Amino acid sequence: MGYPVILHLRGRRAVVVGGGKVAARKIHGLLEAGAEIVMIAPEAEPELQALAAGGMIVWKKKRFDPDDLAEAFLVIAATNDRKVNEAVTQAAAPGQLVNVVDDPERCDFHVPAVVRRGPLTIAVSTGGASPAVARRIRRELEEKYGEEYRLYLEFLQRARGIVLREVEDAEGRKRLFQALAADSFRQRGRWDEELAQLLANEKERNGERGKEQ
Ligand SMILES: C[C@@]1(CC(=O)O)c2cc3[nH]c(cc4nc(cc5[nH]c(cc(n2)[C@H]1CCC(=O)O)[C@@](C)(CC(=O)O)[C@@H]5CCC(=O)O)C(CC(=O)O)=C4CCC(=O)O)c(CCC(=O)O)c3CC(=O)O
Ligand SMILES: NC(=O)C1=CN([C@@H]2O[C@H](COP(=O)(O)OP(=O)(O)OC[C@H]3O[C@@H](n4cnc5c(N)ncnc54)[C@H](O)[C@@H]3O)[C@@H](O)[C@H]2O)C=CC1
């Protein structure tokens, strides 16, 4: 069983070998994560050509050779030629994280199906048993956790900073974070107003405790 993580790729180099439909899907995910993407392929899908023309990715218009992996943190072998994909895995140095789109066994990691809502990431993996099921479950989760979660999570991110700054007592923080995480809180939609009230309640509680001592 794999170990699920969220990789921070900002400023790190990701080399994608291949420029077809599967490479395009992987490249979109890598772009969202802020990776520096180098694509190696003699031909590429129009949308990838457009990304290269716009400076969003670097396209080396050529066939793969092992030198292409220099300085890569992460590597995706996404050509339609099994032999080339295998050559990519052979060329990778120990420590480079490699994904091979036609060989789940040789992968250091699989790419999950993902729902993104601002800071919220929901990832679904079947470990290669059925990418189609991962995709279906991703679609179901997109319905359940709609766009409204983006604003809510952005609010929570801000609120977290405020609570950590203003509430010193660990129990009090926990109480507040749990109140903000409740679905009833989210649904009422008066987030800033209720946060201010909750903070005031905490201050009052502390004040009273101060008086008791
Ligand atoms: C092991 C893995 C390696 C990796 O790529 O990381 C892998 C491998 C393979 N996929 C194949 C086929 C398909 N893959 C998809 C779709 C996705 N595949 C993704 C991930 C993964 N695919 C990793 C495991 C993830 C897991 O199981 O959880 C997703 C989740 C993420 C992404 O790619 O971004 C993305 C959905 C994203 C979304 O919609 O949200 C569809 C559906 C479609 O396109 O409609 C089909 C056709 C239907 C089918 O086959 O099920 C084949 C056979 C190729 C052939 O027939 O030759 C192989 C190779 C093999 O199985 O040997
Ligand atoms: N993991 C996944 O999610 C999935 C994997 N697959 C597998 O992925 C493979 C690729 O699928 P598509 O993107 O649809 O293929 P595609 O035919 O659209 O693209 C193949 C790409 O590989 C490039 N390429 C070929 N030889 C190369 C070389 N020597 N060096 C560099 N680039 C080279 C081509 O120029 C082209 O850009 C399929 O053969 C299939 O086995 C298919 C569906 C999903």
mmCIF file of C-alpha atoms and ligand atoms in Angstrom:
data_model
loop_
_atom_site.group_PDB
_atom_site.id
_atom_site.type_symbol
_atom_site.label_atom_id
_atom_site.label_comp_id
_atom_site.label_asym_id
_atom_site.label_seq_id
_atom_site.Cartn_x
_atom_site.Cartn_y
_atom_site.Cartn_z
ATOM 1 C CA MET A 1 0.000 0.000 0.000
ATOM 2 C CA GLY A 2 1.297 3.458 -0.859
ATOM 3 C CA TYR A 3 1.972 6.293 1.579
ATOM 4 C CA PRO A 4 -0.155 9.330 0.674
ATOM 5 C CA VAL A 5 1.605 12.707 0.759
ATOM 6 C CA ILE A 6 1.157 16.209 -0.672
ATOM 7 C CA LEU A 7 4.399 17.178 -2.417
ATOM 8 C CA HIS A 8 5.476 20.806 -2.461
ATOM 9 C CA LEU A 9 6.871 21.334 -5.958
ATOM 10 C CA ARG A 10 7.130 25.117 -6.168
ATOM 11 C CA GLY A 11 10.432 25.919 -7.871
ATOM 12 C CA ARG A 12 11.332 22.263 -8.328
ATOM 13 C CA ARG A 13 11.982 20.755 -11.731
ATOM 14 C CA ALA A 14 9.609 18.161 -13.141
ATOM 15 C CA VAL A 15 10.580 16.470 -16.409
ATOM 16 C CA VAL A 16 7.696 15.012 -18.430
ATOM 17 C CA VAL A 17 8.700 12.731 -21.298
ATOM 18 C CA GLY A 18 5.960 12.657 -23.948
ATOM 19 C CA GLY A 19 3.517 15.300 -25.153
ATOM 20 C CA GLY A 20 0.273 13.381 -25.674
ATOM 21 C CA LYS A 21 -3.088 13.407 -23.888
ATOM 22 C CA VAL A 22 -1.819 11.621 -20.802
ATOM 23 C CA ALA A 23 1.233 13.897 -20.541
ATOM 24 C CA ALA A 24 -1.147 16.871 -20.824
ATOM 25 C CA ARG A 25 -3.208 15.688 -17.841
ATOM 26 C CA LYS A 26 -0.107 15.211 -15.715
ATOM 27 C CA ILE A 27 1.306 18.596 -16.803
ATOM 28 C CA HIS A 28 -1.881 20.393 -15.736
ATOM 29 C CA GLY A 29 -1.573 18.906 -12.250
ATOM 30 C CA LEU A 30 2.116 19.836 -12.047
ATOM 31 C CA LEU A 31 1.388 23.403 -13.166
ATOM 32 C CA GLU A 32 -1.213 23.816 -10.414
ATOM 33 C CA ALA A 33 1.466 22.787 -7.929
ATOM 34 C CA GLY A 34 3.903 25.407 -9.272
ATOM 35 C CA ALA A 35 6.540 22.989 -10.594
ATOM 36 C CA GLU A 36 9.114 24.096 -13.190
ATOM 37 C CA ILE A 37 8.131 21.847 -16.058
ATOM 38 C CA VAL A 38 10.362 20.622 -18.867
ATOM 39 C CA MET A 39 8.585 18.539 -21.516
ATOM 40 C CA ILE A 40 10.612 16.274 -23.787
ATOM 41 C CA ALA A 41 8.749 15.227 -26.954
ATOM 42 C CA PRO A 42 9.161 15.413 -30.720
ATOM 43 C CA GLU A 43 5.416 16.155 -31.114
ATOM 44 C CA ALA A 44 2.951 17.645 -28.638
ATOM 45 C CA GLU A 45 -0.802 18.220 -28.255
ATOM 46 C CA PRO A 46 -1.915 21.733 -29.322
ATOM 47 C CA GLU A 47 -2.738 22.712 -25.706
ATOM 48 C CA LEU A 48 0.817 21.797 -24.660
ATOM 49 C CA GLN A 49 2.279 23.714 -27.591
ATOM 50 C CA ALA A 50 0.273 26.709 -26.391
ATOM 51 C CA LEU A 51 1.631 26.360 -22.839
ATOM 52 C CA ALA A 52 5.165 26.253 -24.259
ATOM 53 C CA ALA A 53 4.522 29.280 -26.489
ATOM 54 C CA GLY A 54 3.176 31.156 -23.441
ATOM 55 C CA GLY A 55 6.292 30.350 -21.389
ATOM 56 C CA MET A 56 4.363 28.245 -18.843
ATOM 57 C CA ILE A 57 6.484 25.165 -19.614
ATOM 58 C CA VAL A 58 9.769 24.538 -21.411
ATOM 59 C CA TRP A 59 9.444 22.261 -24.450
ATOM 60 C CA LYS A 60 12.498 20.438 -25.761
ATOM 61 C CA LYS A 61 11.276 19.312 -29.164
ATOM 62 C CA LYS A 62 13.252 16.098 -29.435
ATOM 63 C CA ARG A 63 13.269 12.424 -28.546
ATOM 64 C CA PHE A 64 14.243 11.396 -25.023
ATOM 65 C CA ASP A 65 17.830 10.799 -24.030
ATOM 66 C CA PRO A 66 19.157 10.173 -20.505
ATOM 67 C CA ASP A 67 20.733 13.637 -20.121
ATOM 68 C CA ASP A 68 17.215 15.094 -20.124
ATOM 69 C CA LEU A 69 16.745 14.016 -16.512
ATOM 70 C CA ALA A 70 19.527 16.235 -15.130
ATOM 71 C CA GLU A 71 18.284 18.265 -12.148
ATOM 72 C CA ALA A 72 14.856 16.670 -12.169
ATOM 73 C CA PHE A 73 13.218 16.232 -8.777
ATOM 74 C CA LEU A 74 10.291 14.384 -10.311
ATOM 75 C CA VAL A 75 10.023 12.497 -13.608
ATOM 76 C CA ILE A 76 6.978 11.330 -15.567
ATOM 77 C CA ALA A 77 7.458 8.840 -18.405
ATOM 78 C CA ALA A 78 4.347 9.409 -20.525
ATOM 79 C CA THR A 79 5.196 8.350 -24.065
ATOM 80 C CA ASN A 80 3.184 5.768 -26.018
ATOM 81 C CA ASP A 81 6.322 3.653 -26.437
ATOM 82 C CA ARG A 82 6.923 1.112 -23.639
ATOM 83 C CA LYS A 83 10.614 0.867 -24.469
ATOM 84 C CA VAL A 84 11.126 4.604 -24.163
ATOM 85 C CA ASN A 85 9.214 4.687 -20.876
ATOM 86 C CA GLU A 86 11.390 1.878 -19.597
ATOM 87 C CA ALA A 87 14.546 3.713 -20.725
ATOM 88 C CA VAL A 88 13.374 6.714 -18.676
ATOM 89 C CA THR A 89 13.105 4.594 -15.520
ATOM 90 C CA GLN A 90 16.582 3.149 -16.210
ATOM 91 C CA ALA A 91 18.088 6.604 -16.659
ATOM 92 C CA ALA A 92 16.676 7.996 -13.407
ATOM 93 C CA ALA A 93 19.105 8.447 -10.522
ATOM 94 C CA PRO A 94 18.299 7.069 -7.064
ATOM 95 C CA GLY A 95 16.229 9.687 -5.272
ATOM 96 C CA GLN A 96 14.481 10.999 -8.382
ATOM 97 C CA LEU A 97 10.758 10.284 -8.056
ATOM 98 C CA VAL A 98 9.534 8.492 -11.170
ATOM 99 C CA ASN A 99 6.029 7.848 -12.495
ATOM 100 C CA VAL A 100 5.555 5.630 -15.546
ATOM 101 C CA VAL A 101 2.101 5.905 -17.105
ATOM 102 C CA ASP A 102 2.020 2.377 -18.542
ATOM 103 C CA ASP A 103 3.780 0.467 -15.766
ATOM 104 C CA PRO A 104 2.247 0.844 -12.270
ATOM 105 C CA GLU A 105 4.788 -1.600 -10.808
ATOM 106 C CA ARG A 106 7.787 0.501 -11.772
ATOM 107 C CA CYS A 107 6.341 3.746 -10.389
ATOM 108 C CA ASP A 108 7.785 5.403 -7.277
ATOM 109 C CA PHE A 109 4.376 7.058 -7.023
ATOM 110 C CA HIS A 110 0.968 7.001 -8.732
ATOM 111 C CA VAL A 111 -0.971 10.148 -9.549
ATOM 112 C CA PRO A 112 -4.378 10.226 -7.816
ATOM 113 C CA ALA A 113 -7.629 11.730 -9.089
ATOM 114 C CA VAL A 114 -7.957 15.125 -7.432
ATOM 115 C CA VAL A 115 -10.597 17.623 -6.309
ATOM 116 C CA ARG A 116 -9.244 21.092 -5.486
ATOM 117 C CA ARG A 117 -11.121 23.772 -3.601
ATOM 118 C CA GLY A 118 -8.645 26.486 -2.723
ATOM 119 C CA PRO A 119 -6.480 25.083 0.058
ATOM 120 C CA LEU A 120 -8.556 21.877 0.212
ATOM 121 C CA THR A 121 -7.190 18.907 -1.751
ATOM 122 C CA ILE A 122 -9.078 15.611 -1.936
ATOM 123 C CA ALA A 123 -7.100 12.822 -3.617
ATOM 124 C CA VAL A 124 -8.450 9.425 -4.633
ATOM 125 C CA SER A 125 -6.303 6.432 -5.478
ATOM 126 C CA THR A 126 -7.074 2.818 -6.301
ATOM 127 C CA GLY A 127 -3.398 1.910 -6.491
ATOM 128 C CA GLY A 128 -3.758 1.203 -10.210
ATOM 129 C CA ALA A 129 -6.640 -1.272 -9.728
ATOM 130 C CA SER A 130 -9.079 0.991 -11.556
ATOM 131 C CA PRO A 131 -8.233 4.554 -12.608
ATOM 132 C CA ALA A 132 -11.794 4.740 -13.986
ATOM 133 C CA VAL A 133 -13.226 4.161 -10.498
ATOM 134 C CA ALA A 134 -10.848 6.779 -9.058
ATOM 135 C CA ARG A 135 -12.226 9.164 -11.655
ATOM 136 C CA ARG A 136 -15.874 8.315 -10.845
ATOM 137 C CA ILE A 137 -15.336 8.796 -7.113
ATOM 138 C CA ARG A 138 -13.549 12.103 -7.830
ATOM 139 C CA ARG A 139 -16.651 13.265 -9.734
ATOM 140 C CA GLU A 140 -18.942 12.262 -6.865
ATOM 141 C CA LEU A 141 -16.757 14.198 -4.415
ATOM 142 C CA GLU A 142 -16.846 17.242 -6.707
ATOM 143 C CA GLU A 143 -20.634 17.259 -6.279
ATOM 144 C CA LYS A 144 -20.488 16.827 -2.515
ATOM 145 C CA TYR A 145 -17.731 19.399 -1.968
ATOM 146 C CA GLY A 146 -18.716 22.145 -4.386
ATOM 147 C CA GLU A 147 -17.106 25.493 -5.219
ATOM 148 C CA GLU A 148 -18.474 26.939 -1.953
ATOM 149 C CA TYR A 149 -15.712 25.076 -0.152
ATOM 150 C CA ARG A 150 -13.072 27.288 -1.762
ATOM 151 C CA LEU A 151 -14.223 30.447 0.022
ATOM 152 C CA TYR A 152 -14.834 28.521 3.232
ATOM 153 C CA LEU A 153 -11.297 27.045 3.275
ATOM 154 C CA GLU A 154 -9.813 30.430 2.395
ATOM 155 C CA PHE A 155 -11.707 31.899 5.340
ATOM 156 C CA LEU A 156 -10.456 29.073 7.615
ATOM 157 C CA GLN A 157 -6.884 29.713 6.545
ATOM 158 C CA ARG A 158 -7.204 33.371 7.556
ATOM 159 C CA ALA A 159 -9.097 32.497 10.716
ATOM 160 C CA ARG A 160 -6.405 30.024 11.762
ATOM 161 C CA GLY A 161 -3.773 32.772 11.758
ATOM 162 C CA ILE A 162 -6.018 35.041 13.824
ATOM 163 C CA VAL A 163 -6.856 32.336 16.369
ATOM 164 C CA LEU A 164 -3.211 31.267 16.752
ATOM 165 C CA ARG A 165 -2.273 34.912 17.326
ATOM 166 C CA GLU A 166 -5.076 35.891 19.657
ATOM 167 C CA VAL A 167 -5.916 32.818 21.711
ATOM 168 C CA GLU A 168 -3.078 31.668 23.942
ATOM 169 C CA ASP A 169 -4.726 28.834 25.749
ATOM 170 C CA ALA A 170 -4.476 25.480 23.880
ATOM 171 C CA GLU A 171 -7.902 24.267 25.037
ATOM 172 C CA GLY A 172 -9.484 27.498 23.878
ATOM 173 C CA ARG A 173 -7.893 27.208 20.453
ATOM 174 C CA LYS A 174 -9.094 23.670 20.101
ATOM 175 C CA ARG A 175 -12.621 24.720 21.066
ATOM 176 C CA LEU A 176 -12.529 27.470 18.449
ATOM 177 C CA PHE A 177 -11.080 25.353 15.643
ATOM 178 C CA GLN A 178 -13.740 22.717 16.276
ATOM 179 C CA ALA A 179 -16.504 25.315 16.180
ATOM 180 C CA LEU A 180 -15.184 26.690 12.849
ATOM 181 C CA ALA A 181 -14.941 23.162 11.360
ATOM 182 C CA ALA A 182 -18.592 22.271 12.108
ATOM 183 C CA ASP A 183 -20.719 21.948 8.991
ATOM 184 C CA SER A 184 -23.496 23.919 10.700
ATOM 185 C CA PHE A 185 -21.037 26.841 11.051
ATOM 186 C CA ARG A 186 -20.171 26.621 7.356
ATOM 187 C CA GLN A 187 -23.810 26.464 6.325
ATOM 188 C CA ARG A 188 -24.900 29.494 8.381
ATOM 189 C CA GLY A 189 -22.422 31.476 6.261
ATOM 190 C CA ARG A 190 -21.833 34.308 8.796
ATOM 191 C CA TRP A 191 -18.221 33.312 9.202
ATOM 192 C CA ASP A 192 -16.472 36.584 10.067
ATOM 193 C CA GLU A 193 -19.262 37.722 12.350
ATOM 194 C CA GLU A 194 -19.355 34.422 14.245
ATOM 195 C CA LEU A 195 -15.549 34.257 14.454
ATOM 196 C CA ALA A 196 -15.516 37.695 16.098
ATOM 197 C CA GLN A 197 -18.169 36.488 18.557
ATOM 198 C CA LEU A 198 -16.277 33.266 19.330
ATOM 199 C CA LEU A 199 -13.070 35.228 19.947
ATOM 200 C CA ALA A 200 -14.929 37.614 22.252
ATOM 201 C CA ASN A 201 -16.356 34.630 24.178
ATOM 202 C CA GLU A 202 -12.871 33.192 24.635
ATOM 203 C CA LYS A 203 -11.532 36.512 25.916
ATOM 204 C CA GLU A 204 -14.407 36.757 28.353
ATOM 205 C CA ARG A 205 -13.795 33.212 29.588
ATOM 206 C CA ASN A 206 -10.111 34.007 30.174
ATOM 207 C CA GLY A 207 -10.989 37.264 31.898
ATOM 208 C CA GLU A 208 -13.299 35.409 34.305
ATOM 209 C CA ARG A 209 -10.679 32.772 34.971
ATOM 210 C CA GLY A 210 -8.202 35.576 35.684
ATOM 211 C CA LYS A 211 -10.605 37.012 38.276
ATOM 212 C CA GLU A 212 -11.066 33.626 39.998
ATOM 213 C CA GLN A 213 -7.318 33.234 40.561
HETATM 214 C C1 LIG B 1 -1.145 3.494 -12.099
HETATM 215 C C2 LIG B 1 -1.494 4.844 -12.709
HETATM 216 C C3 LIG B 1 -0.145 5.496 -12.978
HETATM 217 C C4 LIG B 1 -0.226 7.005 -13.144
HETATM 218 O O1 LIG B 1 -0.548 7.443 -14.253
HETATM 219 O O2 LIG B 1 0.060 7.694 -12.146
HETATM 220 C C5 LIG B 1 -2.324 4.749 -13.947
HETATM 221 C C6 LIG B 1 -2.115 3.814 -14.921
HETATM 222 C C7 LIG B 1 -2.933 3.555 -16.054
HETATM 223 N N1 LIG B 1 -4.066 4.239 -16.380
HETATM 224 C C8 LIG B 1 -4.654 3.672 -17.483
HETATM 225 C C9 LIG B 1 -5.879 4.035 -18.067
HETATM 226 C C10 LIG B 1 -6.718 5.116 -17.674
HETATM 227 N N2 LIG B 1 -6.367 6.132 -16.813
HETATM 228 C C11 LIG B 1 -7.417 6.981 -16.670
HETATM 229 C C12 LIG B 1 -7.429 8.136 -15.876
HETATM 230 C C13 LIG B 1 -6.547 8.464 -14.868
HETATM 231 N N3 LIG B 1 -5.451 7.724 -14.487
HETATM 232 C C14 LIG B 1 -4.910 8.224 -13.364
HETATM 233 C C15 LIG B 1 -3.891 7.625 -12.645
HETATM 234 C C16 LIG B 1 -3.252 6.416 -12.857
HETATM 235 N N4 LIG B 1 -3.275 5.708 -14.004
HETATM 236 C C17 LIG B 1 -2.381 5.756 -11.829
HETATM 237 C C18 LIG B 1 -3.246 4.937 -10.870
HETATM 238 C C19 LIG B 1 -4.301 5.744 -10.173
HETATM 239 C C20 LIG B 1 -5.322 4.930 -9.447
HETATM 240 O O3 LIG B 1 -5.586 3.768 -9.744
HETATM 241 O O4 LIG B 1 -5.877 5.498 -8.495
HETATM 242 C C21 LIG B 1 -5.691 9.402 -12.861
HETATM 243 C C22 LIG B 1 -6.423 9.015 -11.591
HETATM 244 C C23 LIG B 1 -4.812 10.598 -12.526
HETATM 245 C C24 LIG B 1 -4.130 11.272 -13.686
HETATM 246 O O5 LIG B 1 -3.673 10.635 -14.613
HETATM 247 O O6 LIG B 1 -4.079 12.505 -13.629
HETATM 248 C C25 LIG B 1 -6.640 9.714 -14.067
HETATM 249 C C26 LIG B 1 -8.089 10.115 -13.691
HETATM 250 C C27 LIG B 1 -8.102 11.557 -13.319
HETATM 251 C C28 LIG B 1 -9.454 12.087 -13.121
HETATM 252 O O7 LIG B 1 -10.324 11.965 -14.020
HETATM 253 O O8 LIG B 1 -9.652 12.728 -12.080
HETATM 254 C C29 LIG B 1 -8.507 6.500 -17.464
HETATM 255 C C30 LIG B 1 -9.880 7.120 -17.499
HETATM 256 C C31 LIG B 1 -10.081 8.034 -18.641
HETATM 257 O O9 LIG B 1 -9.131 8.502 -19.253
HETATM 258 O O10 LIG B 1 -11.269 8.248 -18.923
HETATM 259 C C32 LIG B 1 -8.062 5.349 -18.138
HETATM 260 C C33 LIG B 1 -8.859 4.460 -19.091
HETATM 261 C C34 LIG B 1 -9.796 3.551 -18.282
HETATM 262 C C35 LIG B 1 -9.077 2.504 -17.427
HETATM 263 O O11 LIG B 1 -8.178 1.843 -17.919
HETATM 264 O O12 LIG B 1 -9.464 2.371 -16.232
HETATM 265 C C36 LIG B 1 -3.821 2.594 -17.915
HETATM 266 C C37 LIG B 1 -4.135 1.665 -19.056
HETATM 267 C C38 LIG B 1 -3.677 2.231 -20.392
HETATM 268 C C39 LIG B 1 -3.924 1.237 -21.495
HETATM 269 O O13 LIG B 1 -5.070 0.785 -21.658
HETATM 270 O O14 LIG B 1 -2.937 0.933 -22.151
HETATM 271 C C40 LIG B 1 -2.734 2.550 -17.037
HETATM 272 C C41 LIG B 1 -1.557 1.601 -17.071
HETATM 273 C C42 LIG B 1 -1.868 0.288 -16.453
HETATM 274 O O15 LIG B 1 -2.917 0.091 -15.819
HETATM 275 O O16 LIG B 1 -1.013 -0.611 -16.623
HETATM 276 N N1 LIG B 2 -1.535 6.507 -16.640
HETATM 277 C C1 LIG B 2 -2.584 6.947 -17.267
HETATM 278 O O1 LIG B 2 -3.336 7.735 -16.726
HETATM 279 C C2 LIG B 2 -2.862 6.450 -18.644
HETATM 280 C C3 LIG B 2 -1.871 5.852 -19.357
HETATM 281 N N2 LIG B 2 -2.079 5.460 -20.644
HETATM 282 C C4 LIG B 2 -0.846 4.992 -21.335
HETATM 283 O O2 LIG B 2 -0.155 6.228 -21.686
HETATM 284 C C5 LIG B 2 0.421 6.115 -22.990
HETATM 285 C C6 LIG B 2 0.421 7.493 -23.638
HETATM 286 O O3 LIG B 2 -0.907 7.834 -23.956
HETATM 287 P P1 LIG B 2 -1.262 9.152 -24.780
HETATM 288 O O4 LIG B 2 -0.774 10.363 -24.081
HETATM 289 O O5 LIG B 2 -2.718 9.060 -25.079
HETATM 290 O O6 LIG B 2 -0.400 8.909 -26.123
HETATM 291 P P2 LIG B 2 -0.185 9.863 -27.382
HETATM 292 O O7 LIG B 2 0.020 8.989 -28.550
HETATM 293 O O8 LIG B 2 -1.240 10.932 -27.407
HETATM 294 O O9 LIG B 2 1.187 10.620 -27.049
HETATM 295 C C7 LIG B 2 2.424 9.996 -27.058
HETATM 296 C C8 LIG B 2 3.503 11.069 -26.937
HETATM 297 O O10 LIG B 2 4.772 10.447 -26.741
HETATM 298 C C9 LIG B 2 5.718 11.132 -27.513
HETATM 299 N N3 LIG B 2 6.884 10.292 -27.782
HETATM 300 C C10 LIG B 2 6.953 9.144 -28.517
HETATM 301 N N4 LIG B 2 8.227 8.678 -28.542
HETATM 302 C C11 LIG B 2 8.974 9.536 -27.805
HETATM 303 C C12 LIG B 2 10.368 9.599 -27.470
HETATM 304 N N5 LIG B 2 11.229 8.684 -27.872
HETATM 305 N N6 LIG B 2 10.782 10.633 -26.691
HETATM 306 C C13 LIG B 2 9.908 11.566 -26.261
HETATM 307 N N7 LIG B 2 8.585 11.557 -26.552
HETATM 308 C C14 LIG B 2 8.133 10.555 -27.325
HETATM 309 C C15 LIG B 2 4.973 11.518 -28.768
HETATM 310 O O11 LIG B 2 5.622 12.571 -29.457
HETATM 311 C C16 LIG B 2 3.637 11.965 -28.162
HETATM 312 O O12 LIG B 2 3.717 13.308 -27.749
HETATM 313 C C17 LIG B 2 -0.455 5.082 -23.679
HETATM 314 O O13 LIG B 2 0.349 4.361 -24.583
HETATM 315 C C18 LIG B 2 -0.990 4.194 -22.566
HETATM 316 O O14 LIG B 2 -0.174 3.058 -22.426
HETATM 317 C C19 LIG B 2 -3.262 5.673 -21.259
HETATM 318 C C20 LIG B 2 -4.324 6.237 -20.593
HETATM 319 C C21 LIG B 2 -4.193 6.679 -19.219
#
